[in-house]
């Protein structure tokens, strides 16, 4: 596995809204790595984390994780439907909209942004032109990767993609040699699919 960053996370100034809150919704570990001083007063709140990596980042920052999802933040809200809960969502500048259930409310604060990173020509020549299977973890990454491939003059039909979920596959757009989707939105499922495709 050869990795290449497509984005660099940057902190965004933010102010803590008036509470109280029953929990934190977190869609990325970047919220805990870049949230800054405002996080210190929130460590008593249970975290509802989008996945294992986000949960790990929350624990490393001193938080307790109440739930870890596998299908996005909306799934976490669905899982506690019927409970009267007020959430603070620590989010990135680009984020998926949520639909709270009756009795739920979500207050959002943007605490980071993801700045696109260009793919270097050396990486393109050494890795991408060797026709690898490209694994993509987010819709933003899929869209940016497509733009970079075109900028570098690499034909989409030369590359096979492996997406963590269907929304990511849709964001990648058409024209690839193949477009596969992991059985479940988890790193383990993504790697298992990659192993199968490489055989």
Short mmCIF file of C-alpha atoms in Angstrom, two decimals:
data_model
loop_
_atom_site.label_atom_id
_atom_site.label_comp_id
_atom_site.label_asym_id
_atom_site.label_seq_id
_atom_site.Cartn_x
_atom_site.Cartn_y
_atom_site.Cartn_z
CA UNK A 1 0.00 0.00 0.00
CA UNK A 2 1.37 3.39 -1.02
CA UNK A 3 -0.31 6.46 0.42
CA UNK A 4 -0.57 10.01 -0.90
CA UNK A 5 -2.34 12.91 0.88
CA UNK A 6 -4.99 14.65 -1.18
CA UNK A 7 -5.77 17.25 1.50
CA UNK A 8 -4.03 19.05 4.34
CA UNK A 9 -6.14 19.82 7.41
CA UNK A 10 -6.10 23.40 8.69
CA UNK A 11 -7.57 24.73 11.94
CA UNK A 12 -10.42 27.25 11.72
CA UNK A 13 -11.10 29.75 14.55
CA UNK A 14 -14.37 28.97 16.30
CA UNK A 15 -16.39 29.91 19.37
CA UNK A 16 -18.11 27.54 21.73
CA UNK A 17 -21.91 27.92 21.51
CA UNK A 18 -24.12 28.11 24.57
CA UNK A 19 -24.88 24.72 26.11
CA UNK A 20 -25.77 22.45 27.64
CA UNK A 21 -25.12 19.53 25.28
CA UNK A 22 -25.70 15.82 25.67
CA UNK A 23 -22.93 14.71 23.32
CA UNK A 24 -20.49 15.55 20.56
CA UNK A 25 -20.96 14.43 16.97
CA UNK A 26 -17.63 13.98 15.21
CA UNK A 27 -17.15 13.05 11.56
CA UNK A 28 -13.35 13.16 11.54
CA UNK A 29 -10.42 12.82 13.89
CA UNK A 30 -9.28 16.22 12.60
CA UNK A 31 -11.90 17.80 14.85
CA UNK A 32 -9.94 16.62 17.91
CA UNK A 33 -6.49 17.24 16.47
CA UNK A 34 -7.29 20.80 15.33
CA UNK A 35 -10.15 21.86 17.63
CA UNK A 36 -7.82 23.89 19.80
CA UNK A 37 -8.44 25.27 23.28
CA UNK A 38 -12.22 25.11 22.90
CA UNK A 39 -12.11 21.33 23.33
CA UNK A 40 -10.86 21.51 26.91
CA UNK A 41 -14.29 22.38 28.33
CA UNK A 42 -16.03 19.60 26.38
CA UNK A 43 -14.17 16.49 27.54
CA UNK A 44 -17.02 15.48 29.85
CA UNK A 45 -19.34 15.04 26.85
CA UNK A 46 -19.69 11.58 25.29
CA UNK A 47 -18.53 11.39 21.68
CA UNK A 48 -20.58 9.88 18.86
CA UNK A 49 -17.85 9.11 16.34
CA UNK A 50 -18.36 8.36 12.66
CA UNK A 51 -15.83 5.50 12.67
CA UNK A 52 -12.95 3.79 14.42
CA UNK A 53 -10.27 6.32 13.41
CA UNK A 54 -12.36 9.23 14.71
CA UNK A 55 -13.08 7.35 17.94
CA UNK A 56 -9.36 6.73 18.42
CA UNK A 57 -8.57 10.44 17.94
CA UNK A 58 -11.31 11.36 20.44
CA UNK A 59 -9.88 9.02 23.09
CA UNK A 60 -6.37 10.35 22.45
CA UNK A 61 -7.71 13.86 23.17
CA UNK A 62 -9.20 12.74 26.49
CA UNK A 63 -12.79 12.08 25.47
CA UNK A 64 -15.01 9.08 26.15
CA UNK A 65 -16.65 7.50 23.12
CA UNK A 66 -20.33 6.58 23.56
CA UNK A 67 -20.94 5.16 20.08
CA UNK A 68 -18.89 4.38 17.00
CA UNK A 69 -20.69 4.26 13.67
CA UNK A 70 -20.05 2.46 10.42
CA UNK A 71 -22.37 4.27 8.01
CA UNK A 72 -21.99 8.00 8.66
CA UNK A 73 -23.20 10.47 11.26
CA UNK A 74 -26.81 10.19 10.12
CA UNK A 75 -26.74 6.52 11.11
CA UNK A 76 -25.63 7.54 14.60
CA UNK A 77 -28.57 9.93 14.90
CA UNK A 78 -30.88 7.18 13.63
CA UNK A 79 -29.51 4.85 16.28
CA UNK A 80 -30.67 7.13 19.12
CA UNK A 81 -33.99 8.17 17.53
CA UNK A 82 -36.64 8.73 20.16
CA UNK A 83 -34.20 10.11 22.75
CA UNK A 84 -34.24 13.83 23.51
CA UNK A 85 -30.63 14.78 22.84
CA UNK A 86 -28.87 18.03 22.04
CA UNK A 87 -25.63 17.52 20.11
CA UNK A 88 -22.70 19.76 19.31
CA UNK A 89 -21.26 18.79 15.95
CA UNK A 90 -17.57 19.58 15.50
CA UNK A 91 -17.25 19.63 11.73
CA UNK A 92 -15.14 20.43 8.74
CA UNK A 93 -15.91 23.28 6.38
CA UNK A 94 -17.18 20.73 3.80
CA UNK A 95 -19.66 18.40 5.45
CA UNK A 96 -22.71 16.25 4.81
CA UNK A 97 -26.05 17.61 6.00
CA UNK A 98 -27.86 15.81 8.81
CA UNK A 99 -31.55 15.30 9.56
CA UNK A 100 -32.21 15.14 13.31
CA UNK A 101 -35.16 13.11 14.56
CA UNK A 102 -37.95 14.66 16.67
CA UNK A 103 -36.48 15.57 20.05
CA UNK A 104 -32.95 15.82 18.67
CA UNK A 105 -31.10 19.03 17.86
CA UNK A 106 -27.66 19.53 16.32
CA UNK A 107 -25.65 22.73 16.74
CA UNK A 108 -22.72 22.89 14.33
CA UNK A 109 -19.33 24.53 14.64
CA UNK A 110 -16.71 24.38 11.89
CA UNK A 111 -13.33 23.73 13.53
CA UNK A 112 -11.20 22.74 10.52
CA UNK A 113 -10.99 22.84 6.74
CA UNK A 114 -9.34 20.52 4.26
CA UNK A 115 -7.12 22.29 1.74
CA UNK A 116 -6.55 20.35 -1.52
CA UNK A 117 -3.02 19.09 -2.13
CA UNK A 118 -1.80 18.56 -5.72
CA UNK A 119 -0.44 15.18 -6.73
CA UNK A 120 3.23 15.47 -7.60
CA UNK A 121 4.47 14.47 -11.04
CA UNK A 122 6.98 12.01 -9.53
CA UNK A 123 4.23 10.15 -7.69
CA UNK A 124 2.08 10.20 -10.81
CA UNK A 125 4.87 8.77 -12.96
CA UNK A 126 6.00 6.14 -10.47
CA UNK A 127 2.67 5.02 -9.02
CA UNK A 128 -0.37 6.19 -10.96
CA UNK A 129 0.99 5.36 -14.40
CA UNK A 130 1.63 1.79 -13.19
CA UNK A 131 -2.17 1.30 -13.13
CA UNK A 132 -2.76 0.65 -9.42
CA UNK A 133 -6.07 0.15 -7.64
CA UNK A 134 -6.79 3.54 -6.05
CA UNK A 135 -8.63 3.47 -2.68
CA UNK A 136 -10.65 6.57 -1.82
CA UNK A 137 -12.05 7.41 1.63
CA UNK A 138 -14.26 10.44 1.00
CA UNK A 139 -16.41 12.07 -1.66
CA UNK A 140 -14.21 15.17 -1.58
CA UNK A 141 -11.12 13.00 -2.13
CA UNK A 142 -12.80 11.22 -5.05
CA UNK A 143 -13.73 14.48 -6.77
CA UNK A 144 -10.29 16.01 -6.18
CA UNK A 145 -8.54 12.85 -7.37
CA UNK A 146 -10.53 12.94 -10.61
CA UNK A 147 -9.50 16.54 -11.22
CA UNK A 148 -5.85 15.77 -10.49
CA UNK A 149 -5.79 12.79 -12.85
CA UNK A 150 -7.09 15.01 -15.64
CA UNK A 151 -4.57 17.75 -14.79
CA UNK A 152 -1.75 15.21 -14.95
CA UNK A 153 -2.92 13.89 -18.31
CA UNK A 154 -3.68 10.38 -17.07
CA UNK A 155 -6.62 8.66 -18.74
CA UNK A 156 -9.35 7.60 -16.32
CA UNK A 157 -9.74 4.35 -18.23
CA UNK A 158 -6.25 3.38 -17.05
CA UNK A 159 -7.18 3.38 -13.35
CA UNK A 160 -9.46 1.19 -11.20
CA UNK A 161 -11.01 2.78 -8.12
CA UNK A 162 -12.07 1.28 -4.82
CA UNK A 163 -14.47 3.47 -2.83
CA UNK A 164 -15.33 3.23 0.86
CA UNK A 165 -19.02 3.82 0.07
CA UNK A 166 -21.53 4.50 -2.68
CA UNK A 167 -21.56 8.29 -2.18
CA UNK A 168 -17.80 8.30 -2.71
CA UNK A 169 -18.14 6.21 -5.86
CA UNK A 170 -20.73 8.67 -7.22
CA UNK A 171 -18.40 11.62 -6.52
CA UNK A 172 -15.62 9.93 -8.52
CA UNK A 173 -17.70 10.22 -11.67
CA UNK A 174 -17.60 8.02 -14.80
CA UNK A 175 -14.90 6.76 -17.14
CA UNK A 176 -12.68 4.63 -14.86
CA UNK A 177 -11.40 1.19 -15.83
CA UNK A 178 -13.45 -0.18 -12.91
CA UNK A 179 -15.22 1.26 -9.88
CA UNK A 180 -15.58 -1.02 -6.86
CA UNK A 181 -17.28 -0.34 -3.51
CA UNK A 182 -16.29 -1.88 -0.16
CA UNK A 183 -18.81 -4.29 1.35
CA UNK A 184 -19.04 -2.07 4.44
CA UNK A 185 -17.77 1.47 5.09
CA UNK A 186 -14.75 0.40 7.15
CA UNK A 187 -11.01 0.23 6.52
CA UNK A 188 -11.04 -3.52 7.16
CA UNK A 189 -13.69 -4.07 4.48
CA UNK A 190 -11.86 -1.75 2.08
CA UNK A 191 -8.60 -3.67 2.48
CA UNK A 192 -10.36 -7.02 2.20
CA UNK A 193 -11.88 -5.89 -1.10
CA UNK A 194 -8.48 -4.64 -2.27
CA UNK A 195 -6.88 -8.00 -1.51
CA UNK A 196 -9.58 -9.79 -3.50
CA UNK A 197 -9.15 -7.44 -6.46
CA UNK A 198 -5.36 -7.86 -6.47
CA UNK A 199 -5.55 -11.66 -6.74
#
